[in-house]
Coordinates of C-alpha atoms and ligand atoms in Angstrom, one line a residue:
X126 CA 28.2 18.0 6.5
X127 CA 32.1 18.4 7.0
X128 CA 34.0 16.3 8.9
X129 CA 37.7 15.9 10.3
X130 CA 39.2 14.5 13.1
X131 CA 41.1 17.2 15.7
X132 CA 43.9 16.7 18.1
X133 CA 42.9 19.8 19.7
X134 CA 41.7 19.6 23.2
X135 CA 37.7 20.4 23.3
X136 CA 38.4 23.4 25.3
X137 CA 39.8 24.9 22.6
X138 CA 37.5 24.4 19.7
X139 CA 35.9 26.8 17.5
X140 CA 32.6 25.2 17.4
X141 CA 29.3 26.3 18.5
X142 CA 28.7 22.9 21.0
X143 CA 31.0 20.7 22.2
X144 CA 29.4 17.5 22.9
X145 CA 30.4 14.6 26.0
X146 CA 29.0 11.1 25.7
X147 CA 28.3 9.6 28.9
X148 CA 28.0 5.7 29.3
X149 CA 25.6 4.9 32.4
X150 CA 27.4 4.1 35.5
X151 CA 31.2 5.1 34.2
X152 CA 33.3 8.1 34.4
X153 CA 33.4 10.9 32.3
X154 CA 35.3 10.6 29.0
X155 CA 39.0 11.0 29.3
X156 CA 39.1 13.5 26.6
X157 CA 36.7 15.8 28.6
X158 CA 38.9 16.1 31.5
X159 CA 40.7 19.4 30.1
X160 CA 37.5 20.6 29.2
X161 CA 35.9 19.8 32.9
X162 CA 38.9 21.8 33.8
X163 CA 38.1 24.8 31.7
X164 CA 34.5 24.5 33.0
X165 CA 35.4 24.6 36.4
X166 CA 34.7 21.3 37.3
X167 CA 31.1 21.9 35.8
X168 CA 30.7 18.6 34.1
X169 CA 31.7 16.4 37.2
X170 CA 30.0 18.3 39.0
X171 CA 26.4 18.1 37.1
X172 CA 27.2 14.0 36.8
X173 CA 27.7 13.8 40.4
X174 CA 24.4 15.3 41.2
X175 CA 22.9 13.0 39.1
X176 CA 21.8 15.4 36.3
X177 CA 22.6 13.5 34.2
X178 CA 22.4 9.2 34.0
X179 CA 24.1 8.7 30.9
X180 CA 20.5 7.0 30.1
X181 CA 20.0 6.7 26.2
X182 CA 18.9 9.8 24.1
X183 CA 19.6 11.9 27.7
X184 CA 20.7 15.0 27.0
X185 CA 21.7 17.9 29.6
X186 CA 22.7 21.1 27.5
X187 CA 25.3 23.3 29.9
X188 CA 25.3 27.0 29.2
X189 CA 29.7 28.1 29.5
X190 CA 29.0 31.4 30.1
X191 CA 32.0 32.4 28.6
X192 CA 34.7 30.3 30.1
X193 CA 35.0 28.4 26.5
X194 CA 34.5 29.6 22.8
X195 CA 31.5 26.8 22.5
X196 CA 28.4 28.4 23.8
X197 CA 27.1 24.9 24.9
X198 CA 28.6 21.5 26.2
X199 CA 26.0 19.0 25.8
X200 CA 26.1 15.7 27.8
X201 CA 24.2 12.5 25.8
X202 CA 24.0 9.6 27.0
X203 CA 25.1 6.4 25.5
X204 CA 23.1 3.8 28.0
X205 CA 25.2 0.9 30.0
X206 CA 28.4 -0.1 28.3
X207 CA 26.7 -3.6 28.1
X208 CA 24.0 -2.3 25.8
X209 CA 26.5 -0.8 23.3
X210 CA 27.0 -2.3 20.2
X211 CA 27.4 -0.6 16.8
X212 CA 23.4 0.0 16.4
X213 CA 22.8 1.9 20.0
X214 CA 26.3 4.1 19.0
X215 CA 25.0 5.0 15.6
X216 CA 21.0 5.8 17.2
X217 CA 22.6 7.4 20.2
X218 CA 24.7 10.1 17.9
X219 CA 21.5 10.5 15.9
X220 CA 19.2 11.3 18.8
X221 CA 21.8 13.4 19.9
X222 CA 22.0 15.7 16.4
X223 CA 18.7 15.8 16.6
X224 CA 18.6 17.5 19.8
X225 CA 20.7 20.3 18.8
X226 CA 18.1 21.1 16.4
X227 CA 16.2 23.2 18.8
X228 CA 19.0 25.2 19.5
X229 CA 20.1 26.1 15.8
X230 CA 23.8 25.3 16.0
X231 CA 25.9 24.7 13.0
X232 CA 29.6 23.5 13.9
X233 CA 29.9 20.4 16.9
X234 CA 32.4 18.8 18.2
X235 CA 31.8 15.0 19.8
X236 CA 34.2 13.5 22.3
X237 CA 35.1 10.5 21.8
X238 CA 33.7 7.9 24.6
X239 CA 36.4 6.4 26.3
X240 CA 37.3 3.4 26.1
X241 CA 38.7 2.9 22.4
X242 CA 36.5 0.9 19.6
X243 CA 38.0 0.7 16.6
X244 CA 34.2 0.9 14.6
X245 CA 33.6 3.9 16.9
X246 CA 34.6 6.6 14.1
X247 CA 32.3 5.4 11.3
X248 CA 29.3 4.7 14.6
X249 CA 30.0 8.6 15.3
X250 CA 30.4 9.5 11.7
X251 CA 27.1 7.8 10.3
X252 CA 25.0 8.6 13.5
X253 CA 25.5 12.4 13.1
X254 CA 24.9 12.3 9.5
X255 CA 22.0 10.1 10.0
X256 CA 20.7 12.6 12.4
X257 CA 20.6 15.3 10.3
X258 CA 18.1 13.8 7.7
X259 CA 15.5 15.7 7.6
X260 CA 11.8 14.0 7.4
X261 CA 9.8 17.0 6.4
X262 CA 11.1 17.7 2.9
X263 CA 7.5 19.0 1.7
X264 CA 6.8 21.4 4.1
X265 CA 7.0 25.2 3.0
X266 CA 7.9 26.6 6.0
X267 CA 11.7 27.4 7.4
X268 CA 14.0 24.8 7.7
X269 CA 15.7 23.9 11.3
X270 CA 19.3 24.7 11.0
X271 CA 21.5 21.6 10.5
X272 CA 24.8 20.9 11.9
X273 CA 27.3 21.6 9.2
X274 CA 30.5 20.8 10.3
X275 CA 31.3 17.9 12.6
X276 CA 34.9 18.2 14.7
X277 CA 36.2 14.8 16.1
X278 CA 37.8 15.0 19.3
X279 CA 39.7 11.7 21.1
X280 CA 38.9 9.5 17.5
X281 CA 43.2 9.6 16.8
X282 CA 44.9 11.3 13.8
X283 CA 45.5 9.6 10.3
X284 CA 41.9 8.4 10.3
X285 CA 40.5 10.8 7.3
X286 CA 39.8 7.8 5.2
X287 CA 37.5 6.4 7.7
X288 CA 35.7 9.8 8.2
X289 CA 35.4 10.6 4.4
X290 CA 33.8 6.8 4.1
X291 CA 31.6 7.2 7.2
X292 CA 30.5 10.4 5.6
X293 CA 29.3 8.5 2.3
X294 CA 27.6 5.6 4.1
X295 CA 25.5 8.4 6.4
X296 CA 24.8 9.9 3.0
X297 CA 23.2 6.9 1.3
X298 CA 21.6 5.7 4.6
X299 CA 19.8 9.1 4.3
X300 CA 19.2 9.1 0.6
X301 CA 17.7 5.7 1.2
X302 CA 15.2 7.4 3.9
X303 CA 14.5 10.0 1.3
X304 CA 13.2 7.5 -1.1
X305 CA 11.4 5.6 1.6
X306 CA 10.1 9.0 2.7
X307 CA 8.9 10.0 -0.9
X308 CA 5.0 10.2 -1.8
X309 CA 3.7 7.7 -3.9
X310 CA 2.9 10.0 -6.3
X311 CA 6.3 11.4 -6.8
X312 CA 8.4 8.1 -6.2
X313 CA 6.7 5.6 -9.1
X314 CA 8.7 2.7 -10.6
X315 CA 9.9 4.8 -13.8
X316 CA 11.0 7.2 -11.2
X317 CA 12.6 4.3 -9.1
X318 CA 13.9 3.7 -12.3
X319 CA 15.5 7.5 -13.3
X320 CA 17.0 6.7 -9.6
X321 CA 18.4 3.9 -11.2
X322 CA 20.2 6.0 -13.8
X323 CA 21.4 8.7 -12.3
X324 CA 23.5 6.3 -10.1
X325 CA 24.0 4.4 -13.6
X326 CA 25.8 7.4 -15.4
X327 CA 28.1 8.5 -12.3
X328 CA 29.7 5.3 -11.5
X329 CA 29.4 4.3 -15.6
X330 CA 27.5 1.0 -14.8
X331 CA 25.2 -1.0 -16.8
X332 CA 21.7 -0.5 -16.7
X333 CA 18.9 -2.6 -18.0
X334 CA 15.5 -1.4 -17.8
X335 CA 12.9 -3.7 -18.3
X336 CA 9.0 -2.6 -19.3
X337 CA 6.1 -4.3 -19.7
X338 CA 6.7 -5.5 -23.6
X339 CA 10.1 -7.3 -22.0
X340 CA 8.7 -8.5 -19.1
X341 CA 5.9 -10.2 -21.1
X342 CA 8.7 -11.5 -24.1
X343 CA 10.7 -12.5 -21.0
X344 CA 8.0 -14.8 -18.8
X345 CA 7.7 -12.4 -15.7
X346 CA 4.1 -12.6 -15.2
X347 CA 4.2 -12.6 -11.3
X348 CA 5.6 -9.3 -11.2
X349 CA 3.0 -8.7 -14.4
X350 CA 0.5 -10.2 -12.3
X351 CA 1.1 -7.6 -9.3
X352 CA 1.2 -4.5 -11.8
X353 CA -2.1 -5.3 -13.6
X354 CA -4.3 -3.4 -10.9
X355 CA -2.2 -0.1 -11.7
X356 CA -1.9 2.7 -14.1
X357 CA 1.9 2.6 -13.6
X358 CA 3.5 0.5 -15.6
X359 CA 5.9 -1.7 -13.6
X360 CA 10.3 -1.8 -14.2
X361 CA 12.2 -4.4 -13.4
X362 CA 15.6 -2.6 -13.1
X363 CA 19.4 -4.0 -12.9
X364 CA 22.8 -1.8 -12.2
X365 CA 25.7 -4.2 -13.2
X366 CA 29.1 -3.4 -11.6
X367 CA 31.8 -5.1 -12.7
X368 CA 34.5 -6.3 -10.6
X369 CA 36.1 -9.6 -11.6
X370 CA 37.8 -10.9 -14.3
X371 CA 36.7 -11.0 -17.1
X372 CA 36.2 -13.8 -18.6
X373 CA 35.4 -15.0 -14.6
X374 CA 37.5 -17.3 -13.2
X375 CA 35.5 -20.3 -11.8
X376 CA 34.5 -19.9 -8.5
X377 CA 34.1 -16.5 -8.4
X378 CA 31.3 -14.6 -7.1
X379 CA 28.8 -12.7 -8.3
X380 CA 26.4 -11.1 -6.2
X381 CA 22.8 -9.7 -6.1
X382 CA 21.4 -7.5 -4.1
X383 CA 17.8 -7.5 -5.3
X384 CA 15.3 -5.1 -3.2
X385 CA 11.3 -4.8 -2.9
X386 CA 10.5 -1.9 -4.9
X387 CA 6.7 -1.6 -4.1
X388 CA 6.2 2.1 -4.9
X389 CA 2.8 1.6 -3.0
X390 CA 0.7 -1.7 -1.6
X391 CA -2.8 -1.1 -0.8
X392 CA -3.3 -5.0 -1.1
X393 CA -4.6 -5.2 -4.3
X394 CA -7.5 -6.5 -4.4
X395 CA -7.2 -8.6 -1.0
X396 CA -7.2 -4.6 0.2
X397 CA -5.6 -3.1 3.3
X398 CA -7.7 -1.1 5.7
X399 CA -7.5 2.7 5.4
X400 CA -5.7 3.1 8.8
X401 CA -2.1 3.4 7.8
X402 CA -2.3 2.3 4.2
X403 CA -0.5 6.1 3.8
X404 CA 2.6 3.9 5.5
X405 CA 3.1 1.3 2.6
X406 CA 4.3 4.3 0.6
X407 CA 7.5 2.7 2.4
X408 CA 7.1 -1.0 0.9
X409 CA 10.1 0.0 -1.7
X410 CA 12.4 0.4 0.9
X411 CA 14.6 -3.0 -0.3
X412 CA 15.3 -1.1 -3.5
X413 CA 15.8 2.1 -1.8
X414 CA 18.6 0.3 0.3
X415 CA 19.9 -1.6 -2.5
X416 CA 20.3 1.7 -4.8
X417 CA 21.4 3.7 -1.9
X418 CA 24.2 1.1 -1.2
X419 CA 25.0 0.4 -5.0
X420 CA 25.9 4.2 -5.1
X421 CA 28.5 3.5 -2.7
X422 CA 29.6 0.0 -3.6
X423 CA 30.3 0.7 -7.3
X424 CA 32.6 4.0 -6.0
X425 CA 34.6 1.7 -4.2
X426 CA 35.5 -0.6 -6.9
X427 CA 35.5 -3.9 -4.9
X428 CA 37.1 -7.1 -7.1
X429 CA 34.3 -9.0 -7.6
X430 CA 30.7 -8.0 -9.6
X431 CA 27.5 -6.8 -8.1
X432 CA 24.6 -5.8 -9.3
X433 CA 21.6 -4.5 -7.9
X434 CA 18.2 -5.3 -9.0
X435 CA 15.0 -3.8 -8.5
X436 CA 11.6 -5.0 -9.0
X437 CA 9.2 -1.8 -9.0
X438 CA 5.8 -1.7 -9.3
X439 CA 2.8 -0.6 -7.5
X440 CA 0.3 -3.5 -6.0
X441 CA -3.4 -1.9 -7.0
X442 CA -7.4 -2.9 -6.9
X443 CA -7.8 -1.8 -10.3
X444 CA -10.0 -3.2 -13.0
X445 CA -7.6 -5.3 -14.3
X446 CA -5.7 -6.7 -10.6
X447 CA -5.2 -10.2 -10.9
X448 CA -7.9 -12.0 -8.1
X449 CA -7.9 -14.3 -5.2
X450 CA -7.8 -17.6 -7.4
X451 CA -5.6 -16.8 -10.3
X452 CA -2.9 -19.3 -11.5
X453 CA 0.4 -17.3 -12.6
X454 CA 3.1 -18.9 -14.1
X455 CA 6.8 -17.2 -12.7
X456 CA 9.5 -16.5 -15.5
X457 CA 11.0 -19.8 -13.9
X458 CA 7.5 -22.4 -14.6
X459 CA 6.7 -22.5 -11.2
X460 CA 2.7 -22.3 -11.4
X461 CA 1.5 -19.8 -8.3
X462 CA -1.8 -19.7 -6.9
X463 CA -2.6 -16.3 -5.7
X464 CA -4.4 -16.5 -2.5
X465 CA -3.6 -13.0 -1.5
X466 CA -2.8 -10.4 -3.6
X467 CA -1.6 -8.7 -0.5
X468 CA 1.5 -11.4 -0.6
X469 CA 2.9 -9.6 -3.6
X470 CA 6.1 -9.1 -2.4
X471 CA 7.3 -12.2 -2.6
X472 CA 5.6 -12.7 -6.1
X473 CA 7.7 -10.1 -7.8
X474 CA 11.2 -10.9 -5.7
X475 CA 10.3 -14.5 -7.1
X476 CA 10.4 -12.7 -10.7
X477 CA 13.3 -10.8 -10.2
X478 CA 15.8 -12.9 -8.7
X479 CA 15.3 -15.3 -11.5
X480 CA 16.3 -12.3 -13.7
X481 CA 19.2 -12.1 -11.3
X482 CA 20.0 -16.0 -11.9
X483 CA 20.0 -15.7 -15.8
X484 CA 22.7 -12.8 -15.4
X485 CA 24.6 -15.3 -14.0
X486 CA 24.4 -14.0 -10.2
X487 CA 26.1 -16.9 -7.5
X488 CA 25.3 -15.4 -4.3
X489 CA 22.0 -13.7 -4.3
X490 CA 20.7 -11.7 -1.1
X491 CA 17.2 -9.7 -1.0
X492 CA 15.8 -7.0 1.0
X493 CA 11.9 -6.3 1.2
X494 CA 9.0 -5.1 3.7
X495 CA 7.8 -8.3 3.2
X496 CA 5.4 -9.6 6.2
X497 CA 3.9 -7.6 9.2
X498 CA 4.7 -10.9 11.2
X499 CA 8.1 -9.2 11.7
X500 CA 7.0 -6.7 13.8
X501 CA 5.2 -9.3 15.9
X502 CA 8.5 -11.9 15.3
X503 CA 11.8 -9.2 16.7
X504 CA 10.2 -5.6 15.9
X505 CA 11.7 -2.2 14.8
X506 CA 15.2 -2.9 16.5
X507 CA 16.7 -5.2 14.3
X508 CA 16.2 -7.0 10.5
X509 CA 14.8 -10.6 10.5
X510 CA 16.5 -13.0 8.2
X511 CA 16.4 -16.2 6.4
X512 CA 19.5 -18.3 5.1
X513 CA 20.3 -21.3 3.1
X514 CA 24.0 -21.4 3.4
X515 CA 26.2 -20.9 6.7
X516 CA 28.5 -19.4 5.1
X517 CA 27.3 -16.8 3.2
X518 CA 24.9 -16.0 6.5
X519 CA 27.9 -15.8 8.7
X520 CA 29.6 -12.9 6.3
X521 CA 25.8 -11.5 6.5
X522 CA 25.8 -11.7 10.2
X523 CA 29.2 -10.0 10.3
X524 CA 28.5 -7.1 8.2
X525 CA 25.6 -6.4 10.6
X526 CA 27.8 -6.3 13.3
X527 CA 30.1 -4.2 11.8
X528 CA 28.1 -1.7 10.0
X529 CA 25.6 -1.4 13.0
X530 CA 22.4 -2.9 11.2
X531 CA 21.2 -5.3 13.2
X532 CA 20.1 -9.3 11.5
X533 CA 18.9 -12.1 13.5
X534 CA 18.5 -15.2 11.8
X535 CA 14.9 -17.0 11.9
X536 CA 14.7 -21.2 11.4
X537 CA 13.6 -22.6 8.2
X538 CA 12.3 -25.5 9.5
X539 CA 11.2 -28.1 6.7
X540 CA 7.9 -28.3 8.5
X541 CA 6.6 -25.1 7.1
X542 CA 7.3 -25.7 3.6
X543 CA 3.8 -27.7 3.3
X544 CA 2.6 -24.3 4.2
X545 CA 3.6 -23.4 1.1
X546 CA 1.6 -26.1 -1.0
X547 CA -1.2 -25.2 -3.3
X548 CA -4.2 -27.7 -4.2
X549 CA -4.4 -26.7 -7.7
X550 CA -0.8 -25.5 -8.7
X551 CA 2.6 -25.4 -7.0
X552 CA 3.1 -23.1 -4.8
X553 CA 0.5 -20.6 -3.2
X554 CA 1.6 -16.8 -2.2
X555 CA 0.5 -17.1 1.2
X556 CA 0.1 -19.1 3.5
X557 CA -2.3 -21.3 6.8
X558 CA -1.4 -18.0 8.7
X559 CA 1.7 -18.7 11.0
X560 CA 5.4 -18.2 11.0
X561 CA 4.5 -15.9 8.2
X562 CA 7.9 -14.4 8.1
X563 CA 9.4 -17.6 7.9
X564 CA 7.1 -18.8 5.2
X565 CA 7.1 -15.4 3.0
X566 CA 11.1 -15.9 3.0
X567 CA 10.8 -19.6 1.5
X568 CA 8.6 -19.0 -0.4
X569 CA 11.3 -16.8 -2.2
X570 CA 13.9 -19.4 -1.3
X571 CA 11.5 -21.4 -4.1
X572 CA 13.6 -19.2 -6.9
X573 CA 17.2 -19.3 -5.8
X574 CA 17.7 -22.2 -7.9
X575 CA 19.8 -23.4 -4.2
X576 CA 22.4 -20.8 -4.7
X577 CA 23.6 -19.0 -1.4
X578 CA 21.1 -17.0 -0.1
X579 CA 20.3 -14.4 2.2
X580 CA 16.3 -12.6 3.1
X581 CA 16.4 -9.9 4.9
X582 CA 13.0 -8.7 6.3
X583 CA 12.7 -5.2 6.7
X584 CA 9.2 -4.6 7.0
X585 CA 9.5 -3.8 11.1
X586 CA 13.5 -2.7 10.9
X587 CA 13.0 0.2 8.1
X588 CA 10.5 2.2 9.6
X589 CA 9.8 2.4 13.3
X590 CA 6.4 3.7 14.2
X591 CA 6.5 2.9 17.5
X592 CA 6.5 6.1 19.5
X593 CA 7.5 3.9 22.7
X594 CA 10.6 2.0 21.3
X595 CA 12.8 5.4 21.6
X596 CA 15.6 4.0 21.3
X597 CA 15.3 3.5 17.3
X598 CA 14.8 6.6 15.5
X599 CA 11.0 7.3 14.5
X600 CA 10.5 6.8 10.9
X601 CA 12.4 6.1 7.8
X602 CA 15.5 3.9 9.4
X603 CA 17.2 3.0 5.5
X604 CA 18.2 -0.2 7.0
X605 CA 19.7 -2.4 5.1
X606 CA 21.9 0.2 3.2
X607 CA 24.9 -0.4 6.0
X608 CA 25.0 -3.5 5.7
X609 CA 25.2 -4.1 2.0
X610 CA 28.1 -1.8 1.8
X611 CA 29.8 -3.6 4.7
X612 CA 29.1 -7.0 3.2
X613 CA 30.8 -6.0 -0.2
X614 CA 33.8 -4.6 2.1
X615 CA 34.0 -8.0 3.7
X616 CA 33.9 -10.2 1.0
X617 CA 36.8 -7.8 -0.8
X618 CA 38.9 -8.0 2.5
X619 CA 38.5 -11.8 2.5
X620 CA 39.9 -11.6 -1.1
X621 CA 43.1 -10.0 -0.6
Ligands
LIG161 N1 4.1 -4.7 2.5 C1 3.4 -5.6 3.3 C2 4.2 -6.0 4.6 C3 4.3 -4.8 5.6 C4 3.4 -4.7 6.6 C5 5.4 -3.9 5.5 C6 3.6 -3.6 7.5 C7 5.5 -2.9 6.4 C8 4.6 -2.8 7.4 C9 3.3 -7.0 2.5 O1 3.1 -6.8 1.2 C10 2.1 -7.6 3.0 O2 1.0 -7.1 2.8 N2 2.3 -8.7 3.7 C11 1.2 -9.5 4.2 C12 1.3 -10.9 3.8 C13 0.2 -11.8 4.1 C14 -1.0 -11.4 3.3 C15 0.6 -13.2 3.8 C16 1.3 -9.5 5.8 O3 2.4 -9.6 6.3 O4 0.2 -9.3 6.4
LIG162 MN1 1.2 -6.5 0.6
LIG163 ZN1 4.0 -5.2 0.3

């Protein structure tokens, strides 16, 4: 998709649909009113009849017979004003590129909505690209058209920055869906790992790819322990960008973005039931956001190092899965008892952040599907977090704001930590079977070796599958990706 900003008024644009956001319960768009004109009034008109509510993902196609060069004005609503933060903005131009589908067109324009956001571009920006992702990448049929140039009506002039940027966020938030989206049997962790590369040899990063003979020589048996059920052999993958001085001033941070990369969990042998066990072809979607955002990161060159790390394996019942009962020692001499294989996550995160720790990451903030409790806990529309550090939450907190990827901070009472106990060795993967977000998080909190920390549960906030919650796009969400980038554009703007 292209995109540039016009100071052209919409009646004038060569596009094939000019589209007008309407906010419930407020006046049409300033930067509609010549185009109203044009229309005869048409647009004031339809809102006054109450056509159209400016309720979310409402959307009234009007035919202009001619009066404008677009065949099509299209009003979508935004929802109340209230409502609107960075998140709704982003799903709202989704839902609305989306639409258009049916209709086949290839060049829009989108009105700006009014009252002026500053973070309104890149929301636009990232919300049409994100709508044009397209989930059915296997099927053999013809493709739906998809909207290839994007006009930008009302956003200013001298923005192009912004809009090229916005362009390569909605890009990676989309390749981050692809990956998600991928069948198991395509996407396996020496795929996840070729991933790895290709982002690798076009930013010139460092790479380390780790198999099984240097997990073993390296003490990583919990993410061992989790690949012994499967044919695949597991990766344990790192892309090093480098930043800071060198050598690194004291003080300075290094941070790691490490992601889930479970290719596919069927439970192990603590096994899943077959109804939607198709859907934890999604439990890699921490590494798919932490590569996706990488990608972007590493382009931008921000003054500090980052690395990404990826623990990929699959989680299978086969002859040789570890069992209900096993003892694992984790590359840092914690002793696990595995109570559930099905807790794997957890178990290889433990593994790979301590690979994070011994290349010398400060900050380190993870992403994974981790528990189904955080459906139950907040649900698709937002990410459910754990912290150990204020500080370094508040910049993670911000960056959500910002970049429109919603975290909400659970407690980490002390209490539940006894939840955490094992009779026979130190720890156990799971847990007496509440709070289970909150316990799967410090569990992993065990590994930080107290450095800041930040767990992001995506489990509910990457993938919505509830057909009633319409307001988040169905399926792959790549959530996670936004923020990342964001948080590494933070910490550089605090910097200078
Ligand atoms: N990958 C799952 C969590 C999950 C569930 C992700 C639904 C996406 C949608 C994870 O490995 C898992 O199985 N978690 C268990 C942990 C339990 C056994 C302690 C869970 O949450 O039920
Ligand atoms: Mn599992
Ligand atoms: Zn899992």
């Amino acid at each position: 998709m292209r995109a540039s900003l016009t100071q052209l008024p919409a009646a004038q644009l060569e596009v094939d649909a000019v589209a007008v956001p309407v906010v419930a319960g407020e006046a049409l768009a300033p930067s509609a009113g010549d185009l109203d004109q044009a229309l005869g009034g048409l647009i004031r008109e339809s809102l006054d009849a109450g056509e159209h509510r400016g309720r979310v993902n409402e959307v009234l196609p009007l035919n202009t017979a001619g009066r404008i060069s677009a065949r099509r004005v299209i009003l979508f609503g935004l929802g109340p004003r209230a409502d609107l933060d960075g998140q709704r903005l982003r799903f709202a131009h989704h839902e609305l590129v989306r639409a258009l589908r049916a209709y086949g067109h290839r060049r829009l324009a989108v009105l700006q909505r009014g009252a002026p956001g500053e973070r309104d571009l890149a929301a636009v920006v990232e919300g049409c690209v994100m709508g044009s992702w397209e989930r059915r990448s296997r099927q053999t049929g013809a493709r739906p058209a998809r909207i290839e140039e994007l006009l930008l009506v009302g956003f200013g002039a001298g923005r192009e920055r912004e809009v090229a940027q916005a362009l390569e966020v909605g890009d990676a938030v989309n390749q981050a869906r692809e990956w998600q989206n991928m069948p198991p049997n395509e996407l396996t962790p020496e795929a996840m790992a070729q991933e790895a590369r290709r982002i690798a040899d076009r930013h010139g990063l460092e790479l380390e790819v780790l198999g099984q003979a240097e997990l073993r020589a390296g003490g990583y048996n919990l993410l061992l322990g989790v690949a012994a059920g499967s044919n695949q052999p597991p990766r344990l993958i790192r892309l090093s960008y480098k930043g800071g001085a060198s050598p690194a001033p004291t003080g300075d941070m290094r941070l790691a973005m490490v992601g889930k990369g479970i290719t596919f969990d069927s439970g192990g042998i603590s096994i899943k039931g077959a109804e939607g066990m198709y859907k934890m072809k999604g439990d890699m979607a921490g590494a798919a956001a932490t590569l996706a955002a990488m990608d972007v990161i590493a382009g931008r060159r921000p003054p500090f190092d980052v690395m990404a790390v990826v623990a990929a394996t699959e989680n299978m019942p086969g002859g040789n899965a570890q069992r209900p009962g096993d003892v694992v020692t984790s590359a840092n001499g914690k002793t696990v008892e595995i109570v559930n294989t099905d807790a794997e996550g957890r178990l290889v995160l433990a593994d790979a952040i301590t690979y994070a720790l011994r290349h010398a990451a400060t900050h380190v903030i993870d992403l994974a599907t981790l528990t189904g409790g955080a459906k139950i806990a907040i649900g698709h529309a937002g990410t459910a977090a754990l912290a150990n550090d204020d500080t370094f939450w508040s910049q993670v907190e911000k960056a959500g704001e910002r970049s429109g990827d919603r975290v909400w901070r659970l407690p980490a009472y002390a209490d539940y930590r006894v939840l955490l106990a094992s009779r026979t060795a130190d720890l156990k993967n799971s847990e007496y079977g509440e709070a289970s977000t909150i316990t799967g998080g410090m569990f992993i909190q065990q590994f930080v070796e107290d450095r800041p920390w930040v767990h992001l549960d995506i489990a509910a906030s990457s993938w919505n599958d509830n057909d009633d919650l319409t307001t988040v796009p169905r399926g792959p969400l790549g959530s996670g990706t936004r923020l990342l980038v964001e948080l590494t554009e933070l910490i550089s703007s605090e910097r200078r």
